[in-house]
């Protein structure tokens, strides 16, 4: 071992510890979990095991980049090759730079002329661990092919269960808990974007972990392209966790002197169950992505710190049937309701009367908007609203002027017919002329029209990922997307960007560097949205979550819900409306206006407090947002289906101060039944202890299926 490398390293904050074993040829994570007071070398040595029957004398370590050259027989973390017969990578640790919160290990492999740098950074405030691996081709003459580069770490034995975020278009972010298999669990996404069905995250739990107790470890990959997360149980009984970019054959070649850095792999640990994990993630995002005032590096200027305006989106109100009179009328109605931002969705550009044409031709349709969109934006400002616009810059319609002029600008497969999805093809963003054209087009829009918000959409997977040079393109496409979004952000720092990909198809920590809002799902069905939003909030804070009041019946599911239920579900994120507000009944208009007002009243709490899940049963769910000082909370209980008993279960609150007394008010809905109104009035005169509310709970009135109550708790 080089003199510059210690035998082990220990980083810690007030809640977690990271211990790295550096005794071997490569660094290995020895421990990541609850804080350890002290670590010494005998403790590290205690991890070593004696020779197992019919095995190697020395057990191959689970290093950060496992290789077969080390005798490791599990799935390799690092696989590279140079030509046909130089593939046996055998890196040796040569140096370590260590600080209070960061470790940087450098290794070299002389046979393959490759330098490997592992960087581990522990966030001092939240304890989130960020890991990257960087490769550099140090050969002066030949290229290096990278087949695989995954972060690898051993799993502690007591992690036996997992929770994945899965689903489909229109029903994303469904939480599925299951027991880990005694073999391999492989989650590989090849959609060319984050995907609707395989979010790049995985929670690991002990069998006894609950919402509020037990160990929980979550991994998230900050990457918007193809990815893999896998667990594997080795023949010797050890379990291994791996995560990283999913690379295809020949997709990544490093020329002499070139380098590659993996996407950040983020690890979060909590000893306080899944709620503790969620709150750690929310604190991390708020403090590291430009949301809170104490952000160390603000990636979005001041956009993320701004108050999130309630917005109206025209899609489910009008679809493609937008024009100047319709839009002006909607703006008037929106202003009357207290809406603060107007977003013009699809249908505003030349020839765009349906989804079969015109993507790529980003000029305002003069037949629909004879004076352009500048007067529309000016009218929004006159009425006190911001103006936002929908675009889908990565796609092109075959029936478009852009495609007719540049049919070679799209991704495809050689000698295979192009596959259209949703009547569109994918532009090759890695081509300089394509990226420059798109930036100039977006720049012209943002310069000519006073736009403060872009809904940036991507409505199809990348099924054919070959570029003009015959190379696999997803890796390059993802980096080129980031570069384009960064150019737009840097030139127009006042413009907020929403990441939408036919709903929740691109929602990850990678694109969060450039976007300030996510659209979790194309469904506005309030019943489905409860599950979608619970999944979203398990990893990201509410202020990033677009949550809209849709029409009834819902356009995706056909279900009909009362306005009180739709609005009551929508107000828990970055609230919006996506219905034809011109056609609302007076009762629905009054209810929606009241919900918007309630959201604004509690917006600061919703977008800064601690989100807490409560116990769930088949017919009933509950959740809260609690202020940091525990003096205030907003809580909801929703009845999903016809209950098996007349009365709902008592709600046992979470996150309150057991020593405080609270005043509990029913603040939603406005229209209560006679018995519910009596219940509300009775609560007004009561003071309830935080310990009582958390241990004994609060009795609830009879509730109908597909309804919810919202309580406001304030310290007395």
XYZ file of C-alpha atoms in Angstrom:
716
model
C 0.000 0.000 0.000
C 1.384 3.473 -0.868
C 2.509 5.607 2.063
C -0.008 8.298 1.075
C -2.942 5.942 1.735
C -4.194 5.144 5.240
C -5.523 1.687 6.038
C -9.063 2.996 6.547
C -11.036 6.258 6.519
C -14.000 7.382 8.606
C -16.293 10.249 7.567
C -19.297 11.130 9.700
C -21.889 13.742 10.522
C -24.298 13.822 13.459
C -26.401 10.942 12.097
C -24.366 8.671 9.790
C -20.899 7.227 9.338
C -18.997 6.125 6.251
C -16.066 3.763 6.736
C -13.830 2.932 3.760
C -11.439 0.004 3.882
C -8.223 0.892 1.976
C -6.075 -2.089 2.990
C -6.345 -3.835 -0.376
C -5.636 -3.005 -3.983
C -8.906 -1.070 -4.276
C -11.056 0.947 -1.819
C -14.153 -0.784 -0.449
C -17.052 0.569 1.578
C -16.818 -1.270 4.891
C -19.805 0.453 6.486
C -22.429 3.079 5.722
C -25.126 3.517 8.332
C -25.936 4.958 11.734
C -23.202 7.109 13.256
C -20.271 5.361 14.908
C -18.413 7.160 17.686
C -15.008 5.720 16.809
C -13.511 3.216 14.405
C -10.159 1.462 14.747
C -8.203 -1.038 12.676
C -9.196 -4.127 14.708
C -12.830 -3.287 13.879
C -11.973 -3.224 10.165
C -10.039 -6.491 10.479
C -13.030 -8.070 12.201
C -14.880 -7.824 8.863
C -12.442 -10.330 7.340
C -13.603 -13.936 7.228
C -11.579 -17.149 7.303
C -11.270 -19.417 4.310
C -14.521 -21.029 3.276
C -14.663 -24.646 2.048
C -13.777 -25.082 -1.638
C -13.032 -21.367 -1.952
C -10.078 -19.039 -2.371
C -7.779 -18.633 0.643
C -8.584 -14.903 0.730
C -12.125 -13.824 0.009
C -12.247 -11.304 -2.901
C -13.277 -7.935 -1.541
C -16.437 -6.142 -2.659
C -14.626 -3.015 -3.800
C -16.108 0.147 -5.287
C -15.252 -1.236 -8.749
C -15.251 -5.021 -8.591
C -13.344 -6.774 -11.413
C -12.919 -10.381 -12.436
C -9.157 -9.894 -12.357
C -9.369 -9.777 -8.550
C -10.922 -13.245 -8.401
C -14.418 -11.806 -7.932
C -17.109 -14.063 -9.431
C -20.096 -11.760 -9.048
C -21.332 -9.244 -11.594
C -18.351 -6.972 -12.379
C -18.543 -3.325 -11.491
C -15.802 -2.333 -13.935
C -15.254 -3.897 -17.354
C -13.103 -2.267 -20.044
C -11.056 -3.539 -22.970
C -8.448 -2.350 -25.431
C -8.507 -4.390 -28.610
C -9.312 -8.104 -28.599
C -6.957 -9.416 -25.921
C -6.425 -6.614 -23.396
C -9.417 -6.774 -21.070
C -8.089 -8.073 -17.727
C -8.183 -4.845 -15.726
C -6.289 -5.021 -12.417
C -6.217 -1.562 -10.795
C -3.886 -0.774 -7.911
C -4.535 1.981 -5.382
C -1.813 4.668 -5.528
C -3.127 7.725 -3.656
C -5.914 9.193 -1.539
C -6.855 12.811 -0.937
C -8.919 13.085 2.241
C -10.809 15.935 3.852
C -13.467 16.130 6.548
C -16.275 15.361 4.087
C -14.641 13.959 0.925
C -12.382 11.096 -0.108
C -10.719 10.846 -3.520
C -8.952 7.557 -4.291
C -6.721 7.224 -7.358
C -5.808 3.842 -8.841
C -3.985 2.800 -11.992
C -3.883 -0.294 -14.153
C -0.567 -0.455 -16.046
C -1.610 -3.316 -18.307
C -4.583 -1.427 -19.729
C -3.213 2.119 -19.238
C -6.241 3.367 -17.344
C -6.541 5.661 -14.335
C -9.488 5.244 -11.980
C -10.654 7.876 -9.493
C -13.314 7.131 -6.899
C -14.831 10.197 -5.261
C -16.978 9.869 -2.122
C -18.578 13.017 -0.723
C -20.609 12.987 2.501
C -23.070 15.861 2.827
C -22.390 17.229 6.301
C -25.944 18.452 6.862
C -28.023 15.493 5.670
C -25.566 12.601 5.565
C -26.363 11.818 1.918
C -23.372 10.139 0.278
C -22.516 10.985 -3.341
C -20.280 8.542 -5.212
C -18.710 8.830 -8.655
C -16.109 6.842 -10.551
C -13.925 8.568 -13.143
C -11.922 6.713 -15.802
C -9.119 8.194 -17.906
C -7.417 6.578 -20.863
C -3.698 7.165 -20.239
C -2.538 5.364 -23.393
C -1.108 7.749 -25.987
C -2.092 5.839 -29.100
C -5.178 3.617 -28.752
C -8.757 4.018 -27.582
C -10.270 2.305 -24.526
C -13.711 0.717 -24.687
C -15.805 1.042 -21.511
C -18.260 -1.822 -21.225
C -19.442 -1.217 -17.679
C -18.714 1.147 -14.822
C -21.008 0.673 -11.827
C -20.668 1.807 -8.221
C -20.499 -1.346 -6.103
C -20.978 -1.725 -2.372
C -21.704 -4.574 0.038
C -25.134 -4.703 1.658
C -25.532 -5.269 5.374
C -27.132 -8.614 6.150
C -30.259 -7.228 7.799
C -31.455 -5.551 4.592
C -33.836 -8.236 3.356
C -36.635 -6.188 1.749
C -36.782 -3.659 -1.057
C -39.177 -0.960 -2.247
C -39.139 -0.019 -5.915
C -40.907 2.801 -7.726
C -42.620 1.219 -10.704
C -45.804 1.633 -12.774
C -46.630 2.749 -16.290
C -47.632 5.795 -18.279
C -50.535 7.442 -16.490
C -49.869 5.527 -13.274
C -46.248 6.164 -12.340
C -44.337 6.007 -9.052
C -46.208 3.087 -7.514
C -44.431 1.809 -4.400
C -43.919 -1.936 -4.420
C -42.382 -3.632 -1.373
C -41.024 -7.156 -1.738
C -38.477 -9.559 -0.272
C -35.100 -9.670 -2.007
C -34.422 -12.925 -3.886
C -31.597 -15.326 -3.026
C -30.069 -14.637 -6.433
C -30.050 -11.421 -8.461
C -32.534 -8.587 -8.735
C -31.887 -6.724 -11.999
C -33.656 -3.476 -12.914
C -32.423 -2.350 -16.347
C -33.962 0.556 -18.219
C -33.379 0.936 -21.972
C -35.998 3.610 -22.734
C -33.470 6.362 -23.492
C -34.966 8.426 -20.691
C -35.590 7.812 -16.992
C -38.726 5.776 -17.884
C -42.236 5.458 -16.442
C -41.786 1.945 -15.070
C -38.245 1.764 -13.631
C -37.322 4.841 -11.640
C -33.542 4.886 -10.966
C -33.892 4.315 -7.245
C -34.255 1.414 -4.826
C -34.960 1.340 -1.092
C -33.461 -1.409 1.050
C -35.161 -2.205 4.360
C -34.909 -4.634 7.224
C -37.866 -6.970 7.606
C -39.046 -4.925 10.593
C -38.631 -1.462 9.063
C -41.811 0.616 9.180
C -42.735 4.191 8.371
C -41.227 5.454 11.627
C -38.670 2.913 12.804
C -35.960 0.616 11.552
C -33.055 0.942 9.165
C -33.653 2.139 5.618
C -31.159 2.746 2.812
C -32.108 4.390 -0.473
C -30.056 4.681 -3.649
C -30.806 7.173 -6.426
C -28.934 7.583 -9.679
C -28.648 11.158 -10.960
C -29.053 10.234 -14.611
C -31.747 10.690 -17.271
C -30.678 7.994 -19.735
C -30.416 4.227 -19.600
C -29.556 2.868 -16.181
C -29.186 -0.277 -14.134
C -29.664 -1.017 -10.448
C -29.066 -4.534 -9.251
C -28.617 -6.594 -6.108
C -26.854 -9.935 -6.116
C -26.365 -12.625 -3.521
C -22.969 -14.253 -3.965
C -22.235 -17.921 -3.404
C -20.493 -17.031 -0.118
C -23.681 -15.408 1.224
C -22.724 -11.750 0.826
C -25.164 -9.385 -0.882
C -23.963 -6.674 -3.252
C -25.654 -3.500 -4.532
C -24.651 -1.924 -7.858
C -25.895 1.102 -9.772
C -24.846 3.119 -12.782
C -25.374 3.999 -16.410
C -26.414 1.089 -18.644
C -23.993 1.100 -21.576
C -24.426 -0.795 -24.828
C -21.678 -2.529 -26.772
C -19.373 0.097 -28.273
C -21.366 2.974 -26.807
C -18.495 4.511 -24.858
C -14.975 4.687 -26.252
C -12.305 6.892 -24.710
C -9.728 8.291 -27.086
C -6.164 8.803 -25.802
C -6.311 11.211 -22.871
C -10.124 11.220 -22.708
C -12.109 10.559 -19.559
C -15.531 9.417 -18.380
C -17.236 10.147 -15.076
C -20.215 8.091 -13.962
C -23.466 9.790 -12.999
C -23.651 10.583 -9.305
C -24.882 7.671 -7.262
C -26.605 9.050 -4.159
C -27.046 6.994 -0.985
C -29.285 8.019 1.896
C -29.551 6.190 5.220
C -32.070 6.554 8.034
C -32.452 4.696 11.313
C -35.942 6.211 11.639
C -37.764 4.243 8.981
C -39.072 5.397 5.631
C -40.321 8.746 6.927
C -36.819 9.530 8.130
C -35.464 8.606 4.711
C -37.978 10.854 2.950
C -37.159 13.816 5.154
C -33.417 13.318 4.555
C -33.990 13.408 0.793
C -36.135 16.530 1.015
C -33.509 18.326 3.106
C -30.773 17.254 0.701
C -32.613 18.478 -2.395
C -33.591 21.745 -0.755
C -30.050 22.469 0.427
C -28.146 21.281 -2.651
C -30.289 22.199 -5.654
C -30.859 25.902 -5.168
C -34.140 25.829 -3.241
C -33.253 27.067 0.238
C -31.451 30.300 1.103
C -28.399 28.450 2.453
C -27.734 26.541 -0.769
C -23.971 26.153 -1.281
C -24.187 26.214 -5.086
C -27.343 27.520 -6.688
C -27.730 25.808 -10.044
C -30.848 27.735 -11.110
C -30.135 31.321 -10.153
C -33.097 32.440 -8.059
C -35.770 30.412 -9.870
C -36.047 27.620 -7.310
C -36.140 30.005 -4.372
C -39.113 31.892 -5.728
C -42.614 31.286 -4.451
C -44.330 28.689 -6.632
C -47.230 30.366 -8.449
C -50.533 28.542 -8.870
C -50.842 27.936 -12.594
C -53.379 27.115 -15.270
C -52.310 24.761 -18.071
C -54.419 24.698 -21.226
C -53.899 21.045 -22.223
C -56.915 19.268 -20.735
C -58.936 22.455 -21.080
C -58.462 22.856 -24.846
C -55.979 20.323 -26.198
C -54.942 21.641 -29.658
C -57.923 23.946 -29.978
C -56.229 27.106 -28.750
C -56.545 30.551 -30.303
C -56.435 34.162 -29.228
C -60.093 34.606 -28.130
C -60.075 31.314 -26.203
C -56.805 32.087 -24.476
C -57.815 35.621 -23.512
C -61.047 34.331 -22.008
C -59.153 31.676 -20.039
C -56.743 34.316 -18.728
C -59.656 36.413 -17.475
C -61.237 33.437 -15.730
C -57.869 32.379 -14.277
C -57.226 35.809 -12.803
C -60.666 35.794 -11.194
C -59.855 32.467 -9.499
C -56.581 33.732 -8.042
C -54.345 31.815 -10.480
C -50.888 33.340 -10.864
C -49.374 31.786 -14.001
C -50.888 30.940 -17.389
C -49.218 28.127 -19.383
C -50.075 27.756 -23.064
C -49.620 24.074 -23.879
C -49.508 22.266 -27.244
C -51.209 23.655 -30.346
C -49.760 27.195 -30.519
C -47.286 26.745 -33.414
C -47.670 26.553 -37.197
C -50.004 23.832 -38.429
C -50.301 22.121 -35.054
C -53.969 21.100 -35.069
C -53.295 17.503 -33.981
C -50.407 15.290 -32.887
C -49.523 14.140 -36.417
C -47.733 17.221 -37.620
C -45.458 20.237 -37.148
C -43.167 19.322 -34.225
C -39.954 21.180 -34.965
C -41.621 24.167 -36.616
C -41.561 26.426 -33.583
C -43.105 29.543 -35.086
C -46.368 30.968 -33.758
C -49.414 29.996 -35.833
C -50.635 33.304 -37.249
C -54.076 31.867 -37.969
C -54.627 31.129 -34.282
C -52.666 34.111 -32.945
C -52.662 36.843 -35.625
C -50.650 39.218 -33.441
C -48.321 36.545 -32.076
C -47.905 35.567 -28.435
C -46.343 38.793 -27.160
C -49.768 40.458 -26.693
C -50.978 37.283 -24.940
C -48.077 37.463 -22.501
C -48.670 41.200 -22.030
C -52.336 40.566 -21.242
C -51.280 37.941 -18.673
C -49.034 40.500 -16.997
C -51.808 43.078 -17.055
C -54.048 40.609 -15.216
C -51.297 39.773 -12.710
C -50.249 36.430 -14.222
C -46.908 35.122 -15.472
C -46.809 33.582 -18.944
C -45.452 30.096 -19.705
C -45.156 28.006 -22.860
C -45.022 24.306 -23.826
C -42.261 23.023 -26.111
C -40.948 19.610 -27.162
C -37.575 20.495 -28.682
C -36.040 17.001 -28.808
C -38.662 15.673 -31.237
C -39.692 16.268 -34.837
C -42.754 15.293 -36.851
C -42.090 13.603 -40.216
C -44.748 16.010 -41.480
C -42.807 19.191 -40.697
C -40.689 21.743 -42.505
C -37.744 20.909 -40.243
C -37.769 17.207 -41.138
C -38.263 17.873 -44.831
C -35.196 20.136 -44.741
C -33.055 17.865 -42.530
C -34.182 14.217 -42.639
C -30.655 13.195 -41.604
C -30.978 14.929 -38.219
C -32.879 12.074 -36.560
C -31.769 8.945 -34.717
C -32.566 5.599 -36.358
C -31.104 2.242 -37.350
C -29.175 1.714 -40.582
C -31.173 -0.173 -43.231
C -34.199 -0.394 -40.924
C -37.357 1.690 -41.458
C -37.762 4.528 -38.985
C -40.162 3.767 -36.151
C -42.547 6.574 -35.311
C -43.980 6.779 -31.805
C -46.755 9.262 -31.160
C -46.148 10.374 -34.771
C -42.694 11.714 -34.024
C -38.997 10.973 -34.399
C -36.051 11.794 -32.156
C -33.563 14.499 -33.114
C -29.866 13.744 -32.626
C -28.975 16.375 -30.021
C -25.302 15.384 -30.130
C -24.981 16.860 -33.622
C -23.653 20.374 -33.265
C -25.917 21.814 -35.954
C -28.988 20.280 -34.296
C -28.135 21.573 -30.833
C -27.353 25.047 -32.198
C -30.599 25.152 -34.168
C -32.636 24.174 -31.122
C -30.907 26.672 -28.858
C -31.395 29.480 -31.378
C -35.070 28.547 -31.784
C -35.687 28.491 -28.030
C -33.618 31.639 -27.577
C -35.692 33.490 -30.185
C -38.903 32.548 -28.360
C -37.576 33.602 -24.959
C -36.155 36.843 -26.349
C -39.187 37.912 -28.365
C -41.873 36.856 -25.860
C -41.798 37.651 -22.114
C -41.864 33.982 -21.030
C -40.987 33.044 -17.461
C -41.709 29.292 -17.627
C -41.098 26.481 -20.111
C -42.870 23.152 -19.949
C -40.147 21.026 -21.595
C -41.725 17.803 -22.815
C -40.433 14.517 -24.310
C -43.273 12.330 -25.468
C -41.638 9.096 -26.583
C -38.929 6.576 -25.729
C -35.825 6.259 -27.902
C -36.467 2.961 -29.655
C -33.828 3.387 -32.377
C -30.703 4.852 -30.815
C -28.163 4.850 -33.651
C -26.632 8.128 -34.845
C -25.288 9.022 -38.280
C -21.884 7.519 -37.446
C -23.469 4.160 -36.622
C -22.838 4.582 -32.880
C -25.183 3.899 -29.981
C -26.433 7.346 -29.061
C -28.234 7.292 -25.679
C -25.153 8.237 -23.632
C -24.287 11.114 -25.976
C -27.951 12.115 -26.306
C -28.351 12.441 -22.541
C -25.233 14.574 -22.147
C -26.289 16.702 -25.124
C -29.711 17.260 -23.537
C -28.041 18.455 -20.336
C -25.787 20.766 -22.354
C -28.756 22.255 -24.225
C -30.759 22.788 -21.044
C -27.697 24.345 -19.392
C -27.320 26.803 -22.294
C -30.963 27.822 -21.977
C -30.696 28.144 -18.190
C -27.467 30.145 -18.328
C -28.743 32.584 -20.962
C -32.219 32.910 -19.431
C -31.768 32.408 -15.667
C -35.181 33.930 -14.917
C -36.996 31.161 -16.839
C -38.207 28.171 -14.823
C -38.182 24.808 -16.636
C -40.540 21.916 -15.959
C -39.302 18.429 -16.825
C -42.149 16.512 -18.428
C -41.813 13.315 -20.454
C -45.360 12.253 -21.295
C -45.845 12.539 -17.558
C -43.197 11.097 -15.240
C -40.880 9.645 -17.883
C -37.932 11.890 -16.987
C -37.809 12.642 -13.306
C -34.458 12.190 -11.602
C -31.660 13.968 -9.759
C -29.720 14.423 -12.998
C -32.224 16.605 -14.834
C -32.941 18.392 -11.543
C -29.702 20.307 -12.182
C -31.597 22.106 -14.962
C -35.305 21.825 -14.156
C -37.205 23.334 -11.245
C -40.464 21.377 -11.482
C -41.535 17.854 -12.445
C -44.753 16.621 -13.995
C -45.167 13.258 -12.189
C -47.948 11.793 -14.334
C -50.341 12.607 -17.139
C -53.237 11.387 -15.022
C -55.225 14.024 -13.175
C -57.519 11.375 -11.668
C -57.518 12.400 -7.995
C -57.764 8.829 -6.714
C -54.787 7.653 -8.770
C -52.939 10.871 -8.007
C -52.854 10.089 -4.285
C -50.687 7.018 -4.983
C -48.596 8.842 -7.610
C -47.952 11.754 -5.267
C -47.066 9.498 -2.328
C -44.441 7.852 -4.531
C -43.100 11.214 -5.699
C -42.890 12.611 -2.183
C -40.934 9.581 -0.984
C -37.931 10.949 -2.903
C -38.533 14.616 -3.771
C -40.087 17.586 -1.920
C -43.613 18.895 -2.643
C -42.555 22.198 -4.221
C -41.087 20.241 -7.181
C -44.295 18.257 -7.755
C -46.755 19.539 -10.321
C -50.239 18.679 -9.029
C -53.234 19.845 -11.031
C -56.993 19.960 -10.635
C -58.248 18.118 -13.692
C -61.666 17.879 -15.315
C -64.447 15.514 -14.321
C -64.797 12.960 -15.721
C -61.036 12.390 -15.862
C -59.861 12.166 -19.461
C -57.594 9.154 -18.771
C -59.741 7.010 -16.477
C -63.291 8.223 -17.039
C -63.844 8.523 -13.277
C -65.859 11.403 -11.892
C -64.819 13.154 -8.698
C -66.246 16.079 -6.795
C -64.312 19.314 -7.092
C -63.604 19.236 -3.357
C -61.761 15.921 -3.751
C -59.872 16.937 -6.897
C -58.768 20.260 -5.445
C -58.020 18.811 -2.016
C -55.586 16.320 -3.547
C -53.957 18.873 -5.870
C -53.091 21.512 -3.278
C -50.270 19.387 -1.726
C -47.627 20.130 -4.344
C -46.949 22.924 -6.801
C -50.639 23.478 -7.412
C -52.181 24.016 -10.807
C -55.423 23.710 -12.753
C -55.860 21.778 -16.006
C -59.563 21.991 -16.763
C -61.797 24.262 -18.804
C -62.545 26.822 -16.124
C -64.967 28.601 -18.465
C -67.389 25.682 -18.133
C -67.359 25.342 -14.321
C -70.597 25.475 -12.392
C -70.870 28.214 -9.788
C -70.433 25.677 -6.997
C -67.307 24.201 -8.589
C -65.906 27.654 -9.304
C -66.431 28.704 -5.692
C -64.865 25.474 -4.397
C -61.838 25.793 -6.680
C -61.296 29.427 -5.717
C -61.411 28.449 -2.034
C -58.888 25.631 -2.600
C -56.491 27.975 -4.373
C -56.836 30.434 -1.507
C -56.186 27.661 1.040
C -53.099 26.546 -0.874
C -51.724 30.084 -0.938
C -52.403 30.503 2.763
C -50.347 27.412 3.596
C -47.944 27.453 0.640
C -44.899 28.353 2.702
C -45.539 25.459 5.096
C -46.235 23.011 2.262
C -43.044 23.988 0.438
C -40.688 24.104 3.404
C -42.035 21.741 6.072
C -41.358 18.082 6.827
C -43.520 15.645 4.906
C -44.736 12.699 7.000
C -46.642 9.584 5.936
C -49.141 8.088 8.387
C -50.329 4.530 8.759
C -52.191 3.252 5.729
C -54.935 0.695 5.346
C -56.653 -0.468 2.172
C -59.432 2.111 2.377
C -57.649 5.032 4.059
C -54.427 7.022 3.773
C -53.171 10.021 5.706
C -50.212 12.387 5.552
C -48.960 15.658 7.042
C -46.549 18.508 6.464
C -45.105 19.764 9.762
C -43.162 22.976 10.326
C -39.547 22.619 11.459
C -40.364 23.995 14.921
C -43.409 21.666 15.187
C -45.687 24.613 15.934
C -47.911 24.020 12.910
C -49.032 21.204 10.638
C -51.347 20.644 7.708
C -52.722 17.100 7.616
C -55.001 15.133 5.314
C -56.924 11.910 5.659
C -58.467 10.412 2.532
C -60.993 7.622 2.236
C -60.220 5.813 -1.002
C -62.827 3.076 -1.237
C -66.014 2.035 0.487
C -64.917 1.367 4.090
C -65.593 -1.955 5.791
C -66.677 -0.144 8.978
C -68.985 2.815 9.476
C -66.291 5.066 10.942
C -62.779 5.589 9.610
C -59.807 4.559 11.724
C -58.527 7.203 14.097
C -55.705 9.218 12.596
C -52.526 8.967 14.644
C -50.484 12.003 13.708
C -46.711 11.929 13.217
C -43.995 14.539 13.611
C -45.646 16.657 16.324
C -44.041 17.796 19.584
C -45.348 15.504 22.302
C -45.000 18.280 24.889
C -47.059 20.860 22.975
C -50.805 21.538 23.021
C -52.510 21.918 19.622
C -55.654 23.522 18.284
C -57.066 21.328 15.496
C -59.300 22.836 12.795
C -61.045 21.206 9.851
C -60.143 23.544 6.959
C -61.286 21.430 4.002
C -63.716 20.852 2.426
C -66.059 23.798 2.715
C -69.173 21.767 2.129
C -69.466 19.404 5.095
C -72.314 17.114 5.973
C -74.369 18.074 9.012
C -72.517 15.607 11.244
C -69.135 16.605 9.849
C -69.950 20.280 10.514
C -70.890 19.404 14.094
C -67.593 17.533 14.426
C -65.718 20.583 13.083
C -67.455 22.933 15.515
C -66.731 20.650 18.458
C -63.013 20.584 17.602
C -62.831 24.387 17.652
C -63.123 24.510 21.433
C -60.636 21.750 22.181
C -56.945 21.704 23.016
C -55.260 18.394 22.301
C -51.815 17.305 23.415
C -49.180 16.354 20.870
C -48.645 13.093 22.739
C -52.396 12.331 22.643
C -52.652 13.114 18.932
C -49.719 10.849 18.155
C -50.475 7.969 20.504
C -54.276 7.885 20.930
C -55.025 9.739 17.730
C -57.991 11.781 16.555
C -61.465 10.335 16.049
C -62.818 11.025 12.568
C -66.373 11.569 11.352
C -68.041 9.312 8.817
C -66.560 9.917 5.352
C -67.713 8.928 1.889
C -65.365 7.006 -0.429
C -63.203 9.255 -2.634
C -63.241 12.163 -0.221
C -60.754 13.777 2.126
C -60.554 16.041 5.142
C -57.744 18.514 5.751
C -56.805 19.629 9.263
C -54.756 22.624 10.314
C -52.913 22.125 13.598
C -51.484 25.121 15.438
C -49.624 25.284 18.725
C -51.677 26.817 21.520
